[in-house]
PDB file of C-alpha atoms and ligand atoms in Angstrom:
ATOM      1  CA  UNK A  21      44.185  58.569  28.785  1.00 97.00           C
ATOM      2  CA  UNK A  22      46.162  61.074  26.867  1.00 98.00           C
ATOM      3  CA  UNK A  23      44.360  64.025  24.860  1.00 98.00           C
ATOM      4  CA  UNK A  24      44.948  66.147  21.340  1.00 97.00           C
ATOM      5  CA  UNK A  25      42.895  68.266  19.714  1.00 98.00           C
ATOM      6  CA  UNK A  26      42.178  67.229  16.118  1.00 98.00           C
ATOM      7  CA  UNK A  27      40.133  68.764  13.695  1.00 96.00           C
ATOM      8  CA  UNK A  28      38.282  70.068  16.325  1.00 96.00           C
ATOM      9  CA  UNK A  29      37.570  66.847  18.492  1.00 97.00           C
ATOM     10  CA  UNK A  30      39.483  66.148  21.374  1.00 98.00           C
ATOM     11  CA  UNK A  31      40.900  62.772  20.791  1.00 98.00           C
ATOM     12  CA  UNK A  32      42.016  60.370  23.713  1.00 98.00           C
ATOM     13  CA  UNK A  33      44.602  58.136  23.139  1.00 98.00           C
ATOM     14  CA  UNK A  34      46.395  55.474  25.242  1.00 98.00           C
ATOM     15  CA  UNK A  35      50.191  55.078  23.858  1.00 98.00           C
ATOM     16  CA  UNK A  36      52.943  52.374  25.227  1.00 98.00           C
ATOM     17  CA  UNK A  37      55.458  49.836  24.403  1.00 98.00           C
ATOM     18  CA  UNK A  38      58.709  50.724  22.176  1.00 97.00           C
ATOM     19  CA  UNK A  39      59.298  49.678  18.668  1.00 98.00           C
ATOM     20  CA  UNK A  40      57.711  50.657  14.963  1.00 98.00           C
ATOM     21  CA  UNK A  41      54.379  52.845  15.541  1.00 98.00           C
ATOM     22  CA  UNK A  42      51.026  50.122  15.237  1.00 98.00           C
ATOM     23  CA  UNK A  43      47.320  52.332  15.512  1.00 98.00           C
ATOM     24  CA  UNK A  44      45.041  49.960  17.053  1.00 99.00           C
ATOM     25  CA  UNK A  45      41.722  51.162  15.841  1.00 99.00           C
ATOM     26  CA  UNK A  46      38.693  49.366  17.594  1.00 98.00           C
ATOM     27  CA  UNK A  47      35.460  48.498  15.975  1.00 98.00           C
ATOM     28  CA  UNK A  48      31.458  49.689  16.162  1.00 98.00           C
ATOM     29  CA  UNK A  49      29.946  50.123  18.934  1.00 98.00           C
ATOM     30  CA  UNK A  50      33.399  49.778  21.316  1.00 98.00           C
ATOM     31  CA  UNK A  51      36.448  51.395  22.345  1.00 98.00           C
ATOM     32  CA  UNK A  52      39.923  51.097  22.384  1.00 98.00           C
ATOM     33  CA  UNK A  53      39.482  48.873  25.443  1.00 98.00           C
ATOM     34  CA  UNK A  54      38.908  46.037  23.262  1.00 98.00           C
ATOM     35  CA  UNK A  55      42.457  45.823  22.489  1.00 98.00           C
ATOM     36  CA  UNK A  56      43.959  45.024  26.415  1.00 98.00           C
ATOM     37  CA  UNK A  57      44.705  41.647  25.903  1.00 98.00           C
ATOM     38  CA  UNK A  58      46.757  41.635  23.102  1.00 98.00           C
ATOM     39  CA  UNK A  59      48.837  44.690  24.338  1.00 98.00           C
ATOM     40  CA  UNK A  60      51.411  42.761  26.689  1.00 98.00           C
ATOM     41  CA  UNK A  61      52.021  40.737  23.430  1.00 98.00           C
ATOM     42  CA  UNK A  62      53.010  43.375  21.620  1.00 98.00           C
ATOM     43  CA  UNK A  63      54.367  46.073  23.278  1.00 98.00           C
ATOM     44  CA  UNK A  64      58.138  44.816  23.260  1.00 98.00           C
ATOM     45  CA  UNK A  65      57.770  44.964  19.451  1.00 98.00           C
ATOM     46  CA  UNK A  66      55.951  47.709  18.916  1.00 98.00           C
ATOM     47  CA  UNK A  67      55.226  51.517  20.183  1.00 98.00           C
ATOM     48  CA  UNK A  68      51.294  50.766  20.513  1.00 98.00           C
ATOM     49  CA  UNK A  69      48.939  53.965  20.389  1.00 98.00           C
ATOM     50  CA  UNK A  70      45.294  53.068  21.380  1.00 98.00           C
ATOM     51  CA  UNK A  71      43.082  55.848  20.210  1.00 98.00           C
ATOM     52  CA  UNK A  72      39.506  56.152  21.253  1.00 98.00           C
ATOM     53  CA  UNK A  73      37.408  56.945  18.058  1.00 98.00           C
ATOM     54  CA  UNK A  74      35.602  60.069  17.576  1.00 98.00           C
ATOM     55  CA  UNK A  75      32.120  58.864  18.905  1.00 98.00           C
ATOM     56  CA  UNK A  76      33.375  56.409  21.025  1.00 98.00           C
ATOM     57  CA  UNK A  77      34.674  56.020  24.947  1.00 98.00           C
ATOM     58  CA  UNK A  78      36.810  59.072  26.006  1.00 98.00           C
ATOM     59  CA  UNK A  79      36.675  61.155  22.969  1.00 98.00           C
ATOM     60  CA  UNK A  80      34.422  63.286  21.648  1.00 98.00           C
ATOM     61  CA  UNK A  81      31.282  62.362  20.134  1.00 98.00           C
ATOM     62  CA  UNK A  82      30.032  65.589  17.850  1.00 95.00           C
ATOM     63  CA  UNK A  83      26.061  65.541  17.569  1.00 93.00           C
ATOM     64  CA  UNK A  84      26.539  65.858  13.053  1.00 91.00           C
ATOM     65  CA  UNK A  85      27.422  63.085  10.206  1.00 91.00           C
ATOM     66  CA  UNK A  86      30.406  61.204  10.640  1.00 95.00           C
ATOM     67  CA  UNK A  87      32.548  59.692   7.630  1.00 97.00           C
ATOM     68  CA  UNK A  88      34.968  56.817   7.479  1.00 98.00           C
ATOM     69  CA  UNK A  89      37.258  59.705   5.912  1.00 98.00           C
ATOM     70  CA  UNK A  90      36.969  62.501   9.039  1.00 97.00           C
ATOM     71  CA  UNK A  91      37.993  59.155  11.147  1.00 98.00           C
ATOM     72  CA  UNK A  92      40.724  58.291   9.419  1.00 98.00           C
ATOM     73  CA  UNK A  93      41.582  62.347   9.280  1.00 98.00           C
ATOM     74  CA  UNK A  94      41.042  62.210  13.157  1.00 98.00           C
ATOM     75  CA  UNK A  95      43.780  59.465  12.976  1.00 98.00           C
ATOM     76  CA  UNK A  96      46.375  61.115  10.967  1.00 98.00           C
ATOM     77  CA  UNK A  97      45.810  64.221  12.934  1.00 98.00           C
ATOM     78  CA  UNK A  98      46.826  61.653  15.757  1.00 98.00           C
ATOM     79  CA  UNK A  99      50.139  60.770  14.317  1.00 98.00           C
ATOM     80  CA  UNK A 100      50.622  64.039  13.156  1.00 98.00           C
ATOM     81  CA  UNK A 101      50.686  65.663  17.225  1.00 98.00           C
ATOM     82  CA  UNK A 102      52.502  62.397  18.033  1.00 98.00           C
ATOM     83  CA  UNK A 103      55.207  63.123  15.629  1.00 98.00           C
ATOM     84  CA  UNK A 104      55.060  60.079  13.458  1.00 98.00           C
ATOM     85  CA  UNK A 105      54.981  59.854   9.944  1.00 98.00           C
ATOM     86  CA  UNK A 106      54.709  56.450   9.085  1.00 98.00           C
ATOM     87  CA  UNK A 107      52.843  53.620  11.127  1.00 98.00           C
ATOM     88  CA  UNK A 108      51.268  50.152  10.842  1.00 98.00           C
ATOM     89  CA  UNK A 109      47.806  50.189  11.304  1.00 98.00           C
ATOM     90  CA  UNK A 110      45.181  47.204  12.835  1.00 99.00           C
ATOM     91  CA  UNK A 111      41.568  47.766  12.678  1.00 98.00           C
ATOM     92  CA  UNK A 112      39.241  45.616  13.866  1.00 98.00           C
ATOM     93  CA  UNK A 113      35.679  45.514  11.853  1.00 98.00           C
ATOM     94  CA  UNK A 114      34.702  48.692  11.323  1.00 98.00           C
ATOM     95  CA  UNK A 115      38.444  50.284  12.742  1.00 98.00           C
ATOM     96  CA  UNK A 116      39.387  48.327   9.579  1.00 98.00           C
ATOM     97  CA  UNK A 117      37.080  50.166   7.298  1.00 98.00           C
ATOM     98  CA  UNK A 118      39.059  53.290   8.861  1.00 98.00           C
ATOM     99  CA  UNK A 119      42.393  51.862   7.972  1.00 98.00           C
ATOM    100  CA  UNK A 120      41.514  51.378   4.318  1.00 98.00           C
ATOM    101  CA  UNK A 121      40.201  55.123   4.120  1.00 98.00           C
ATOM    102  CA  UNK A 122      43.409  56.158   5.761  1.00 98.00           C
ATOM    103  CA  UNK A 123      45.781  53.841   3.292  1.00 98.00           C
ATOM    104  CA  UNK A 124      43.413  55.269   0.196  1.00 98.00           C
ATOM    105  CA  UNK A 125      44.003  59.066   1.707  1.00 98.00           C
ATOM    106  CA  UNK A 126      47.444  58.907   2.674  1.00 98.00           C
ATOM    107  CA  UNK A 127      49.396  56.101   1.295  1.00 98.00           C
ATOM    108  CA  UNK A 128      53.135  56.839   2.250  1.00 98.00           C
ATOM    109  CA  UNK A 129      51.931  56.914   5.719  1.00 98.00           C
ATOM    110  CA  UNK A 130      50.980  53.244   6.040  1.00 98.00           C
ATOM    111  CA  UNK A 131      53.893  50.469   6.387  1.00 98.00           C
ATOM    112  CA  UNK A 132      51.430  47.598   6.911  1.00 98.00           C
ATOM    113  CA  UNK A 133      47.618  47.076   7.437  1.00 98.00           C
ATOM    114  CA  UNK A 134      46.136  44.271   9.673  1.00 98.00           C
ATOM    115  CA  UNK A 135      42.257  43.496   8.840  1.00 98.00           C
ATOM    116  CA  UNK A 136      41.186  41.864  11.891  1.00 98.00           C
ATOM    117  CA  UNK A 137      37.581  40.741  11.460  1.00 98.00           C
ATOM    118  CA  UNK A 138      37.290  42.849   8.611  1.00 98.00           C
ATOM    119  CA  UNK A 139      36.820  43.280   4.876  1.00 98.00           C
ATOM    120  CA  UNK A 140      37.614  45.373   2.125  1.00 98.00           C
ATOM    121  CA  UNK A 141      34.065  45.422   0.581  1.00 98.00           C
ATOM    122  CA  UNK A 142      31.262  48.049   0.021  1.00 98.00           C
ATOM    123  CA  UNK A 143      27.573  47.159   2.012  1.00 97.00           C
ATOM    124  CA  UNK A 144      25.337  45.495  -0.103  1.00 97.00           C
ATOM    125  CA  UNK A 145      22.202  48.041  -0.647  1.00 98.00           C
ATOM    126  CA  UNK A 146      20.061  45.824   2.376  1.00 98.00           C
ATOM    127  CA  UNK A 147      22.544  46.155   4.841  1.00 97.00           C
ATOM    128  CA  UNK A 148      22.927  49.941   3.896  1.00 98.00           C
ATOM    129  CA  UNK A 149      19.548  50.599   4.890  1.00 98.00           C
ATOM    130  CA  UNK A 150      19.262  47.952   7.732  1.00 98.00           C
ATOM    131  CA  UNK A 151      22.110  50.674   9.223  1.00 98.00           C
ATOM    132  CA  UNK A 152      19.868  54.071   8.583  1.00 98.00           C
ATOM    133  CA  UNK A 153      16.902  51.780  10.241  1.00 98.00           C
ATOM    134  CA  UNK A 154      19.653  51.393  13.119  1.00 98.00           C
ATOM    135  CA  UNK A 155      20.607  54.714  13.198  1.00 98.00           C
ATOM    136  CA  UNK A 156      16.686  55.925  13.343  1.00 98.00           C
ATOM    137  CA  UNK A 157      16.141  53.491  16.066  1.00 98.00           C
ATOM    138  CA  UNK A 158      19.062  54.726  18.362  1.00 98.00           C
ATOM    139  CA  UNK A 159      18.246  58.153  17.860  1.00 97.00           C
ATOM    140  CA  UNK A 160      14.614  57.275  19.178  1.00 97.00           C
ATOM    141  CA  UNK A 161      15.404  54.514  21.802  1.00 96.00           C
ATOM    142  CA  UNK A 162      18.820  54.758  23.018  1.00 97.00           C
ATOM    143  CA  UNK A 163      21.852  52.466  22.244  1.00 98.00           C
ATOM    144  CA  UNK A 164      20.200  50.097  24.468  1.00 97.00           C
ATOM    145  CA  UNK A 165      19.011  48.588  21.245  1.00 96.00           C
ATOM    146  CA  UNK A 166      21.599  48.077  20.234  1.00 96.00           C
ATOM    147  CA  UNK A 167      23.531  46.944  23.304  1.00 96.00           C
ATOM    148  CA  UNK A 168      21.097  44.073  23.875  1.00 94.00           C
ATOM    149  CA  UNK A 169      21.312  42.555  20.202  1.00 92.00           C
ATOM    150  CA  UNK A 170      24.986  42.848  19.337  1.00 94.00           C
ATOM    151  CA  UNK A 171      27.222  41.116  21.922  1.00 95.00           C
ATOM    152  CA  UNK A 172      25.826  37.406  20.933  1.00 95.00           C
ATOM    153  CA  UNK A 173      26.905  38.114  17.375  1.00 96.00           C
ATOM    154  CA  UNK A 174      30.118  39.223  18.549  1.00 98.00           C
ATOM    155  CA  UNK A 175      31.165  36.168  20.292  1.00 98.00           C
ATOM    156  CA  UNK A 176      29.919  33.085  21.791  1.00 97.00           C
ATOM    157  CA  UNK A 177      31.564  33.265  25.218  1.00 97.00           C
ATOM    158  CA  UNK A 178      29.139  34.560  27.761  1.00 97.00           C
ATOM    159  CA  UNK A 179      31.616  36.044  29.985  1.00 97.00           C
ATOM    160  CA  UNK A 180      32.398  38.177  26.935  1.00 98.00           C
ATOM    161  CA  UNK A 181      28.869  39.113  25.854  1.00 98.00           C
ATOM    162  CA  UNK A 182      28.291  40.633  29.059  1.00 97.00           C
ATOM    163  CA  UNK A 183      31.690  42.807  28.928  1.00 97.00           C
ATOM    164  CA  UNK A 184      30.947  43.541  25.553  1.00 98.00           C
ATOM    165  CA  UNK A 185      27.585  44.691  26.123  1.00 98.00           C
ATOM    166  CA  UNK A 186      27.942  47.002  28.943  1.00 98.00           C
ATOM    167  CA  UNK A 187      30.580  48.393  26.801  1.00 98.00           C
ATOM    168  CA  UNK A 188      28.568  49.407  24.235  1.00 98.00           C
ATOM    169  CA  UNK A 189      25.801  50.797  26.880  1.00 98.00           C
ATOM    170  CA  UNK A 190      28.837  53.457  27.175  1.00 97.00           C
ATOM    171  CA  UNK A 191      28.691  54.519  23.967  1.00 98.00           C
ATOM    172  CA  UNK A 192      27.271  58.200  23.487  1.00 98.00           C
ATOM    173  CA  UNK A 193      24.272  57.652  20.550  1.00 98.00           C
ATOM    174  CA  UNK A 194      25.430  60.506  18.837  1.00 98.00           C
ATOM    175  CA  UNK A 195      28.834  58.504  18.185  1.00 98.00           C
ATOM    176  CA  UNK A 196      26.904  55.078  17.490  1.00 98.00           C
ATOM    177  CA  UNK A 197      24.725  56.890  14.887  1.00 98.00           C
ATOM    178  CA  UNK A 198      27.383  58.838  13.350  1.00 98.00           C
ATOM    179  CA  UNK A 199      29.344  55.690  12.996  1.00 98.00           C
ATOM    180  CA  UNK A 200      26.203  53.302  11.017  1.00 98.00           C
ATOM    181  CA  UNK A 201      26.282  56.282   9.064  1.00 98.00           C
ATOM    182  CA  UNK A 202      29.905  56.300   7.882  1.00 98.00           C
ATOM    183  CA  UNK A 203      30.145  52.629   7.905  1.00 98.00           C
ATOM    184  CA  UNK A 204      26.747  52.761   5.176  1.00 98.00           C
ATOM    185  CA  UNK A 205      28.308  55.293   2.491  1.00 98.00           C
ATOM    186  CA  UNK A 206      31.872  53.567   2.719  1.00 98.00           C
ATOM    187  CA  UNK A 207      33.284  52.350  -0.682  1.00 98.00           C
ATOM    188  CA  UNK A 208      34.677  49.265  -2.102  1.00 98.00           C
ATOM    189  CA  UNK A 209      38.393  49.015  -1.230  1.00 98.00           C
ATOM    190  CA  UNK A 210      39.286  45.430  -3.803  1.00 97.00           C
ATOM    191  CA  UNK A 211      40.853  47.954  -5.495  1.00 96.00           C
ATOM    192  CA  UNK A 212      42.883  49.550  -2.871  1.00 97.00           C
ATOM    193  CA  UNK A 213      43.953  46.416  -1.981  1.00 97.00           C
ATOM    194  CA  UNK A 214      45.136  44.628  -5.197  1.00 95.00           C
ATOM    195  CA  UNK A 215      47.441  47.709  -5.345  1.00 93.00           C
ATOM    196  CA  UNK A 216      48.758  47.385  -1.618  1.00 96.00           C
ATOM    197  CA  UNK A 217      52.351  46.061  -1.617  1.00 95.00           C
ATOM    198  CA  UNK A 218      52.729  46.945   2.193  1.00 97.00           C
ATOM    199  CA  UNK A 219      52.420  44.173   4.669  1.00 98.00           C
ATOM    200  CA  UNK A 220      49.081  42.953   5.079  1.00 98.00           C
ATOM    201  CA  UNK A 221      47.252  40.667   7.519  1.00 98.00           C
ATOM    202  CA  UNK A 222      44.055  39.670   7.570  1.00 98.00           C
ATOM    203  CA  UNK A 223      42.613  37.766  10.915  1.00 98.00           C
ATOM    204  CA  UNK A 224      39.355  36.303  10.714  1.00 98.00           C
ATOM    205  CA  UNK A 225      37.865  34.038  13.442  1.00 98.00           C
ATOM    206  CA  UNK A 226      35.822  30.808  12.074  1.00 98.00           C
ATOM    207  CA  UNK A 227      32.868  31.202  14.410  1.00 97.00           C
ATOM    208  CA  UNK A 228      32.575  35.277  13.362  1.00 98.00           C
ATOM    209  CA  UNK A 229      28.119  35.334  12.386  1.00 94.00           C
ATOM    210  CA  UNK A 230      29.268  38.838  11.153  1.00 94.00           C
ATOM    211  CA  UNK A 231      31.940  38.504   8.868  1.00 94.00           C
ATOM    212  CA  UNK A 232      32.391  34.850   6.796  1.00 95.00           C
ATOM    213  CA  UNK A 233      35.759  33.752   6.644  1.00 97.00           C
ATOM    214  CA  UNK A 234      35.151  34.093   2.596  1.00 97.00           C
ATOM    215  CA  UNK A 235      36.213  37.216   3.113  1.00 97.00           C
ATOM    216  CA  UNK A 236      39.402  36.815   3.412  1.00 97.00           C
ATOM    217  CA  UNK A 237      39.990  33.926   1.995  1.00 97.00           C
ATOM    218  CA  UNK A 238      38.768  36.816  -1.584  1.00 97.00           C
ATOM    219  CA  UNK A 239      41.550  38.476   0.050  1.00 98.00           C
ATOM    220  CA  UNK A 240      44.133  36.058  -0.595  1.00 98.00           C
ATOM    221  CA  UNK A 241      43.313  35.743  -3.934  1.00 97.00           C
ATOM    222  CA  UNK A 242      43.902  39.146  -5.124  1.00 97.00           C
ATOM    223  CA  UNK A 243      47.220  39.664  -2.727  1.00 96.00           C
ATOM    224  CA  UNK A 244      48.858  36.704  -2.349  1.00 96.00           C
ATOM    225  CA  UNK A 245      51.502  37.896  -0.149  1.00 96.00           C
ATOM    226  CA  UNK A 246      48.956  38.379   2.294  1.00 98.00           C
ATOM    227  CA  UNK A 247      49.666  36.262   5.871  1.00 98.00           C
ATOM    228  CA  UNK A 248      45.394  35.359   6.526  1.00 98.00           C
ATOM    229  CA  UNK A 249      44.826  33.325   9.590  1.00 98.00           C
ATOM    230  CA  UNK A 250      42.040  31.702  10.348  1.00 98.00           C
ATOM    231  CA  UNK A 251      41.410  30.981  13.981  1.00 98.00           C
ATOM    232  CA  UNK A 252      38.931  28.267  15.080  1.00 97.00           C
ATOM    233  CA  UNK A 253      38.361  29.158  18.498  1.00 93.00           C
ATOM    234  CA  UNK A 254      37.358  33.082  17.429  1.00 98.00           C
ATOM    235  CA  UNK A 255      34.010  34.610  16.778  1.00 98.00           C
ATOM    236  CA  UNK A 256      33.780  38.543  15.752  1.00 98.00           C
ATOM    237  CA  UNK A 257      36.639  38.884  18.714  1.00 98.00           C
ATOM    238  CA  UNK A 258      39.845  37.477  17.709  1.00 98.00           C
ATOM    239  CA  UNK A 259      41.952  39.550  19.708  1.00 98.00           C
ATOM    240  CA  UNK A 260      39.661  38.843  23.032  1.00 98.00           C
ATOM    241  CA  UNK A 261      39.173  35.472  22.175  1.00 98.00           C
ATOM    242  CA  UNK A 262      42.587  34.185  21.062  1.00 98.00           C
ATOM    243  CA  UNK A 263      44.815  37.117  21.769  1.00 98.00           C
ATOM    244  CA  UNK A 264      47.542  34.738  21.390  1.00 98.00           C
ATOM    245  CA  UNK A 265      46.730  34.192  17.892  1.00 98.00           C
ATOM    246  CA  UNK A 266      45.921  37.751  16.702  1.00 98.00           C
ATOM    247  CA  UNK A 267      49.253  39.072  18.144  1.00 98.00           C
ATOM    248  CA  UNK A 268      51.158  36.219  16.274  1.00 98.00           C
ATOM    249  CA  UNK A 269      49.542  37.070  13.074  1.00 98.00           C
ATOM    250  CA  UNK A 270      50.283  41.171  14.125  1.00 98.00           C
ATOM    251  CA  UNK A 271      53.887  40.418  14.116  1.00 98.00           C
ATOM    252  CA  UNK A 272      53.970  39.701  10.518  1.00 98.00           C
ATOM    253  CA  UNK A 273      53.655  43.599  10.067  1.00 98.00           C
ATOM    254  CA  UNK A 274      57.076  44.383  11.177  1.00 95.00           C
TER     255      UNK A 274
HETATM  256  C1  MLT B  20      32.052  46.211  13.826  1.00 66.78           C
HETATM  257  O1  MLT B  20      32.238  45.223  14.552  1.00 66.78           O
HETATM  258  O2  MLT B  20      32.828  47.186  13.820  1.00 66.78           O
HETATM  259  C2  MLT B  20      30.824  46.234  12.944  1.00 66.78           C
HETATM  260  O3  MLT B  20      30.033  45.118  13.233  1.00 66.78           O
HETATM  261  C3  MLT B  20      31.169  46.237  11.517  1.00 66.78           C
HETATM  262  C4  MLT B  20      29.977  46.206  10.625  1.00 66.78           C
HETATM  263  O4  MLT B  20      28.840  46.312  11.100  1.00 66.78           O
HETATM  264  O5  MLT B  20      30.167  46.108   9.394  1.00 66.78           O
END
């Protein structure tokens, strides 16, 4: 992977393809890796740059309180050493909660946003503090707890689980708790969004346990330009479990 130093983390990135600039931003606890099988889809329409979250795989994971915000800083510190103003930017779950707090801090930077098992919405108070019990329980046992509960939410294919869950055994526990930490004091984007006249996809997989399809179905309601797939096959994984799918739906940012 490539490296840049921004605000004070080094940053790895992955970059390829040719075309208009698309950020894939991965989701909690993960990396950028998540992303492989929709990258020969797209990378004879796009210029595709892969960053690795601060907290997560190659990148730094500072041992202090993360925000939503000093991710989505990280990422236009990104663009910034890569020379790009403007780009389209994908997040999947939680990378989505980083592409809303980048489109609410820097607006003339986005050309389209892709939600891909994601949502615009605040956490209700419960799941708040079912996150700070999270974080309390990593910082005392390891991501290991973690890493054994999450993957069968994520998806229902076994081969998958087990990918997904030695993935997030990777994770540094200073990342994973920085990250339930920013995902727990993130606002309510509606707003945001009923104002968005970029492009803007929403992909949301009919089996996801984490995120109901509801979601973006409230999504198409308040933007009806919106192009929101839903894809039967697809749990909380679209783009590992129907990459096919989620890289059609992509397109639609161009
Ligand atoms: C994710 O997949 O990034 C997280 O599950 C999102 C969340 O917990 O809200």
């Amino acid at each position: 992977m490539e490296r840049c130093l921004v605000n004070s983390i080094s940053l790895a990135y992955t970059r390829t393809g040719e075309g208009h600039p698309l950020l894939l931003i991965h989701g909690y606890p993960l990396d950028h890796t998540i992303w492989q099988p929709v990258v020969p889809l797209l990378r004879g329409a796009f210029e595709l740059i892969l960053p690795d979250l601060r907290g997560f795989g190659e990148s730094d994971a500072p041992h202090e309180d993360y925000t939503l915000d000093d991710m989505a800083a990280d990422l236009a510190g990104l663009l910034d050493h890569l020379e790009i103003e403007r780009a389209a930017l994908a997040g999947h779950s939680m990378g989505g909660y980083i592409a809303l707090a980048f489109a609410r801090h820097y607006p003339q930077r986005v050309s389209g946003l892709a939600l891909v098992a994601s949502h615009p919405y605040a956490d209700p108070p419960d799941r708040r503090e079912a996150r700070y019990t999270t974080a309390r329980a990593v910082a005392e046992q390891g991501v290991e707890i973690v890493a054994s509960s999450m993957p069968e939410k994520l998806t229902a294919n076994p081969d998958l689980q087990s990918r997904l869950r030695a993935l997030a055994l990777r994770q540094p526990p200073a990342g994973v708790i920085g990250a339930l930490k920013a995902m727990a004091a993130r606002p309510d984007s509606m707003d945001l969004l009923r104002n968005f006249s970029a492009p803007l996809v929403v992909v949301q997989g009919a089996q996801d346990s984490i995120m109901p399809v509801q979601f973006g179905r409230d999504v198409q309601k308040i933007c009806p330009a919106a192009h929101v797939v839903e894809l039967s096959q697809a749990g909380h994984m679209p783009m590992m479990e129907a990459p096919q799918e989620t890289a059609q739906a992509l397109l639609h940012l161009l």
